[in-house]
């Protein structure tokens, strides 16, 4: 009888320990993930007030409550302040509402369009990839086929249908692993490229001629 009681006590003790571990594990898995804005960027299509045609824009978020806005191939480069509270990015010039990893609305829908909240990739999202699609040349409706090839050593080549190659073997610089800029031909050509929903948002601006290419390209 004494052995039976001892066995029963040991069994109950083991069961209680298992219950405690199970409870702790359950608590850990239900803890909400803390959203860190610096691990994300917002990108999409930007129509500058007064402009005739759209471009690419990107907001990246820094740890000092500043964001970095890049647009029109990098022609626009500012650092507006921002806050993030309960799914709302309040940036000096615009507000984005986000939920479930998506931008759901903005207070400036005619200026900021096709908006995407993207988590910064762990590695260079451009390296070794090729993208192709239609770009508008300075807003002209009859777009041209554009192909962009990226190498694994941070170089890229742009070819636009019927136009001499825009950039050949040029260097690009990562703002983060999903956003790249490039100033080529002595800084006269500015490029902004961002990855969103598996597509490449591309804009190129020529400071000498004012020519602008913009398009959303698909990976080949």
mmCIF file of C-alpha atoms in Angstrom:
data_model
loop_
_atom_site.group_PDB
_atom_site.id
_atom_site.type_symbol
_atom_site.label_atom_id
_atom_site.label_comp_id
_atom_site.label_asym_id
_atom_site.label_seq_id
_atom_site.Cartn_x
_atom_site.Cartn_y
_atom_site.Cartn_z
ATOM 1 C CA UNK A 1 0.000 0.000 0.000
ATOM 2 C CA UNK A 2 2.861 2.325 0.893
ATOM 3 C CA UNK A 3 4.483 1.675 -2.507
ATOM 4 C CA UNK A 4 1.183 2.432 -4.224
ATOM 5 C CA UNK A 5 0.886 5.766 -2.414
ATOM 6 C CA UNK A 6 4.477 6.639 -3.266
ATOM 7 C CA UNK A 7 3.885 5.843 -6.944
ATOM 8 C CA UNK A 8 0.705 7.914 -6.955
ATOM 9 C CA UNK A 9 2.481 10.899 -5.400
ATOM 10 C CA UNK A 10 5.298 10.691 -7.955
ATOM 11 C CA UNK A 11 2.790 10.440 -10.801
ATOM 12 C CA UNK A 12 0.857 13.484 -9.602
ATOM 13 C CA UNK A 13 4.117 15.411 -9.198
ATOM 14 C CA UNK A 14 5.187 14.628 -12.765
ATOM 15 C CA UNK A 15 1.754 15.584 -14.113
ATOM 16 C CA UNK A 16 1.890 18.925 -12.274
ATOM 17 C CA UNK A 17 5.345 19.686 -13.723
ATOM 18 C CA UNK A 18 4.138 18.882 -17.250
ATOM 19 C CA UNK A 19 1.115 21.132 -16.715
ATOM 20 C CA UNK A 20 3.352 24.009 -15.603
ATOM 21 C CA UNK A 21 5.633 23.653 -18.657
ATOM 22 C CA UNK A 22 2.621 23.442 -20.981
ATOM 23 C CA UNK A 23 1.176 26.583 -19.429
ATOM 24 C CA UNK A 24 4.453 28.471 -19.849
ATOM 25 C CA UNK A 25 4.751 27.362 -23.467
ATOM 26 C CA UNK A 26 1.198 28.458 -24.202
ATOM 27 C CA UNK A 27 1.850 31.868 -22.685
ATOM 28 C CA UNK A 28 4.957 32.322 -24.833
ATOM 29 C CA UNK A 29 3.166 31.468 -28.080
ATOM 30 C CA UNK A 30 0.312 33.876 -27.412
ATOM 31 C CA UNK A 31 2.471 36.923 -26.700
ATOM 32 C CA UNK A 32 1.851 39.546 -29.424
ATOM 33 C CA UNK A 33 4.814 40.467 -31.612
ATOM 34 C CA UNK A 34 6.018 44.025 -31.071
ATOM 35 C CA UNK A 35 5.922 45.949 -34.371
ATOM 36 C CA UNK A 36 9.239 47.646 -35.147
ATOM 37 C CA UNK A 37 8.843 50.280 -37.925
ATOM 38 C CA UNK A 38 12.596 50.306 -38.629
ATOM 39 C CA UNK A 39 12.288 46.773 -40.029
ATOM 40 C CA UNK A 40 9.797 47.907 -42.694
ATOM 41 C CA UNK A 41 9.391 50.346 -45.573
ATOM 42 C CA UNK A 42 6.386 51.734 -47.435
ATOM 43 C CA UNK A 43 6.556 52.070 -51.205
ATOM 44 C CA UNK A 44 4.308 52.522 -54.202
ATOM 45 C CA UNK A 45 3.285 55.084 -56.802
ATOM 46 C CA UNK A 46 3.731 58.805 -56.186
ATOM 47 C CA UNK A 47 2.114 61.694 -58.062
ATOM 48 C CA UNK A 48 3.834 64.882 -56.992
ATOM 49 C CA UNK A 49 1.295 67.730 -56.664
ATOM 50 C CA UNK A 50 1.290 69.592 -59.969
ATOM 51 C CA UNK A 51 3.125 66.803 -61.818
ATOM 52 C CA UNK A 52 1.757 65.283 -65.015
ATOM 53 C CA UNK A 53 2.916 61.713 -64.437
ATOM 54 C CA UNK A 54 3.612 59.369 -61.497
ATOM 55 C CA UNK A 55 6.864 58.008 -60.124
ATOM 56 C CA UNK A 56 8.108 55.587 -57.486
ATOM 57 C CA UNK A 57 8.279 56.639 -53.845
ATOM 58 C CA UNK A 58 9.731 54.989 -50.734
ATOM 59 C CA UNK A 59 9.562 55.797 -47.028
ATOM 60 C CA UNK A 60 12.155 54.075 -44.852
ATOM 61 C CA UNK A 61 11.996 54.510 -41.079
ATOM 62 C CA UNK A 62 14.960 55.384 -38.892
ATOM 63 C CA UNK A 63 15.410 54.832 -35.169
ATOM 64 C CA UNK A 64 15.502 58.570 -34.327
ATOM 65 C CA UNK A 65 11.820 59.206 -35.236
ATOM 66 C CA UNK A 66 12.884 60.344 -38.697
ATOM 67 C CA UNK A 67 11.846 58.770 -41.963
ATOM 68 C CA UNK A 68 13.615 59.027 -45.289
ATOM 69 C CA UNK A 69 11.475 59.827 -48.304
ATOM 70 C CA UNK A 70 12.926 59.066 -51.724
ATOM 71 C CA UNK A 71 11.028 59.715 -54.969
ATOM 72 C CA UNK A 72 11.373 60.542 -58.686
ATOM 73 C CA UNK A 73 14.508 58.480 -59.130
ATOM 74 C CA UNK A 74 16.023 60.048 -56.023
ATOM 75 C CA UNK A 75 15.435 63.647 -57.136
ATOM 76 C CA UNK A 76 13.337 64.084 -53.976
ATOM 77 C CA UNK A 77 15.248 63.122 -50.837
ATOM 78 C CA UNK A 78 13.941 64.389 -47.492
ATOM 79 C CA UNK A 79 13.808 63.247 -43.853
ATOM 80 C CA UNK A 80 10.360 64.047 -42.412
ATOM 81 C CA UNK A 81 9.551 63.126 -38.815
ATOM 82 C CA UNK A 82 7.185 60.255 -38.070
ATOM 83 C CA UNK A 83 5.409 58.406 -35.289
ATOM 84 C CA UNK A 84 3.821 54.972 -35.276
ATOM 85 C CA UNK A 85 0.903 54.191 -32.960
ATOM 86 C CA UNK A 86 -1.693 51.413 -33.137
ATOM 87 C CA UNK A 87 -1.376 50.732 -36.857
ATOM 88 C CA UNK A 88 -0.996 54.351 -37.956
ATOM 89 C CA UNK A 89 2.135 55.891 -39.491
ATOM 90 C CA UNK A 90 1.904 59.651 -38.978
ATOM 91 C CA UNK A 91 4.549 61.196 -41.210
ATOM 92 C CA UNK A 92 4.940 64.972 -41.454
ATOM 93 C CA UNK A 93 3.284 65.111 -44.871
ATOM 94 C CA UNK A 94 1.095 61.984 -45.018
ATOM 95 C CA UNK A 95 -0.631 59.359 -42.881
ATOM 96 C CA UNK A 96 -0.755 55.629 -43.659
ATOM 97 C CA UNK A 97 -3.070 53.182 -41.885
ATOM 98 C CA UNK A 98 -1.814 49.588 -41.800
ATOM 99 C CA UNK A 99 -3.336 46.269 -40.738
ATOM 100 C CA UNK A 100 -2.298 42.629 -41.195
ATOM 101 C CA UNK A 101 0.869 43.650 -43.037
ATOM 102 C CA UNK A 102 -0.895 45.897 -45.570
ATOM 103 C CA UNK A 103 -1.485 49.606 -46.115
ATOM 104 C CA UNK A 104 -5.260 49.926 -45.865
ATOM 105 C CA UNK A 105 -5.668 53.668 -46.462
ATOM 106 C CA UNK A 106 -3.960 57.050 -46.596
ATOM 107 C CA UNK A 107 -5.131 60.611 -46.118
ATOM 108 C CA UNK A 108 -3.626 61.540 -49.520
ATOM 109 C CA UNK A 109 -4.921 58.880 -51.930
ATOM 110 C CA UNK A 110 -4.338 60.968 -55.068
ATOM 111 C CA UNK A 111 -0.679 61.603 -54.204
ATOM 112 C CA UNK A 112 0.248 58.193 -52.742
ATOM 113 C CA UNK A 113 -1.194 55.247 -54.665
ATOM 114 C CA UNK A 114 -0.709 51.472 -54.909
ATOM 115 C CA UNK A 115 0.857 51.596 -51.443
ATOM 116 C CA UNK A 116 2.665 48.609 -49.921
ATOM 117 C CA UNK A 117 4.048 47.917 -46.451
ATOM 118 C CA UNK A 118 7.076 45.674 -46.924
ATOM 119 C CA UNK A 119 9.253 43.924 -44.381
ATOM 120 C CA UNK A 120 12.930 44.476 -45.176
ATOM 121 C CA UNK A 121 14.331 41.254 -46.719
ATOM 122 C CA UNK A 122 17.177 39.446 -44.987
ATOM 123 C CA UNK A 123 19.346 39.657 -48.124
ATOM 124 C CA UNK A 124 19.681 41.780 -51.282
ATOM 125 C CA UNK A 125 16.340 41.256 -53.078
ATOM 126 C CA UNK A 126 17.740 42.486 -56.417
ATOM 127 C CA UNK A 127 20.902 40.392 -56.766
ATOM 128 C CA UNK A 128 20.913 38.033 -59.749
ATOM 129 C CA UNK A 129 17.350 38.831 -60.817
ATOM 130 C CA UNK A 130 15.826 40.139 -64.048
ATOM 131 C CA UNK A 131 12.661 42.233 -64.263
ATOM 132 C CA UNK A 132 10.653 43.252 -67.316
ATOM 133 C CA UNK A 133 7.565 45.321 -67.988
ATOM 134 C CA UNK A 134 6.201 48.487 -69.540
ATOM 135 C CA UNK A 135 7.515 51.921 -68.613
ATOM 136 C CA UNK A 136 5.953 55.260 -69.446
ATOM 137 C CA UNK A 137 8.429 57.777 -70.833
ATOM 138 C CA UNK A 138 7.682 61.163 -69.271
ATOM 139 C CA UNK A 139 4.079 60.126 -68.820
ATOM 140 C CA UNK A 140 3.458 59.143 -72.450
ATOM 141 C CA UNK A 141 0.646 56.564 -72.673
ATOM 142 C CA UNK A 142 2.276 54.403 -75.362
ATOM 143 C CA UNK A 143 4.735 52.785 -72.964
ATOM 144 C CA UNK A 144 7.906 50.955 -73.956
ATOM 145 C CA UNK A 145 9.244 47.558 -72.929
ATOM 146 C CA UNK A 146 11.906 47.854 -70.249
ATOM 147 C CA UNK A 147 14.245 45.147 -68.942
ATOM 148 C CA UNK A 148 16.486 45.478 -65.898
ATOM 149 C CA UNK A 149 19.132 42.886 -65.076
ATOM 150 C CA UNK A 150 20.873 42.832 -61.698
ATOM 151 C CA UNK A 151 24.123 40.995 -61.045
ATOM 152 C CA UNK A 152 25.246 39.446 -57.775
ATOM 153 C CA UNK A 153 27.949 42.127 -57.342
ATOM 154 C CA UNK A 154 25.545 45.096 -57.067
ATOM 155 C CA UNK A 155 25.490 46.170 -60.702
ATOM 156 C CA UNK A 156 22.543 46.574 -63.066
ATOM 157 C CA UNK A 157 21.779 47.158 -66.738
ATOM 158 C CA UNK A 158 18.633 48.870 -68.039
ATOM 159 C CA UNK A 159 17.364 48.443 -71.595
ATOM 160 C CA UNK A 160 14.363 50.403 -72.907
ATOM 161 C CA UNK A 161 12.742 49.474 -76.232
ATOM 162 C CA UNK A 162 13.828 51.732 -79.086
ATOM 163 C CA UNK A 163 16.168 53.769 -76.875
ATOM 164 C CA UNK A 164 19.883 53.407 -76.333
ATOM 165 C CA UNK A 165 20.613 51.483 -73.156
ATOM 166 C CA UNK A 166 19.833 53.736 -70.226
ATOM 167 C CA UNK A 167 22.438 52.291 -67.859
ATOM 168 C CA UNK A 168 24.951 49.518 -68.521
ATOM 169 C CA UNK A 169 26.785 47.731 -65.719
ATOM 170 C CA UNK A 170 26.142 50.598 -63.331
ATOM 171 C CA UNK A 171 26.575 50.310 -59.568
ATOM 172 C CA UNK A 172 23.564 50.454 -57.285
ATOM 173 C CA UNK A 173 23.444 51.247 -53.574
ATOM 174 C CA UNK A 174 21.080 49.589 -51.116
ATOM 175 C CA UNK A 175 19.061 51.838 -48.802
ATOM 176 C CA UNK A 176 17.969 48.494 -47.400
ATOM 177 C CA UNK A 177 17.701 45.009 -48.909
ATOM 178 C CA UNK A 178 14.437 45.934 -50.666
ATOM 179 C CA UNK A 179 15.254 49.477 -51.847
ATOM 180 C CA UNK A 180 18.093 50.620 -54.113
ATOM 181 C CA UNK A 181 19.258 53.878 -55.652
ATOM 182 C CA UNK A 182 21.831 54.645 -58.336
ATOM 183 C CA UNK A 183 23.292 57.886 -59.647
ATOM 184 C CA UNK A 184 24.901 57.206 -63.003
ATOM 185 C CA UNK A 185 26.638 59.104 -65.813
ATOM 186 C CA UNK A 186 28.335 61.501 -63.438
ATOM 187 C CA UNK A 187 25.200 61.900 -61.356
ATOM 188 C CA UNK A 188 23.034 63.157 -64.216
ATOM 189 C CA UNK A 189 20.834 60.037 -64.179
ATOM 190 C CA UNK A 190 19.053 59.077 -60.975
ATOM 191 C CA UNK A 191 17.406 55.712 -60.370
ATOM 192 C CA UNK A 192 15.096 54.515 -57.604
ATOM 193 C CA UNK A 193 14.097 50.846 -57.382
ATOM 194 C CA UNK A 194 11.965 49.118 -54.755
ATOM 195 C CA UNK A 195 10.520 45.640 -54.303
ATOM 196 C CA UNK A 196 6.822 45.356 -53.410
ATOM 197 C CA UNK A 197 4.589 42.280 -53.637
ATOM 198 C CA UNK A 198 7.218 40.544 -55.784
ATOM 199 C CA UNK A 199 7.343 43.356 -58.363
ATOM 200 C CA UNK A 200 9.924 46.043 -59.086
ATOM 201 C CA UNK A 201 8.837 49.673 -58.823
ATOM 202 C CA UNK A 202 11.270 51.567 -61.045
ATOM 203 C CA UNK A 203 11.805 55.244 -61.768
ATOM 204 C CA UNK A 204 14.646 56.922 -63.645
ATOM 205 C CA UNK A 205 15.173 60.659 -64.010
ATOM 206 C CA UNK A 206 17.644 62.385 -66.355
ATOM 207 C CA UNK A 207 18.692 65.746 -64.919
ATOM 208 C CA UNK A 208 20.004 66.990 -68.270
ATOM 209 C CA UNK A 209 16.972 66.249 -70.440
ATOM 210 C CA UNK A 210 14.177 66.009 -67.870
ATOM 211 C CA UNK A 211 13.271 62.586 -69.289
ATOM 212 C CA UNK A 212 11.584 60.301 -66.787
ATOM 213 C CA UNK A 213 10.911 56.559 -66.985
ATOM 214 C CA UNK A 214 8.457 54.902 -64.623
ATOM 215 C CA UNK A 215 6.962 51.437 -64.486
ATOM 216 C CA UNK A 216 6.094 48.386 -62.401
ATOM 217 C CA UNK A 217 8.095 45.400 -63.676
ATOM 218 C CA UNK A 218 7.613 41.672 -63.140
ATOM 219 C CA UNK A 219 10.371 39.217 -62.265
ATOM 220 C CA UNK A 220 11.342 36.948 -65.161
#
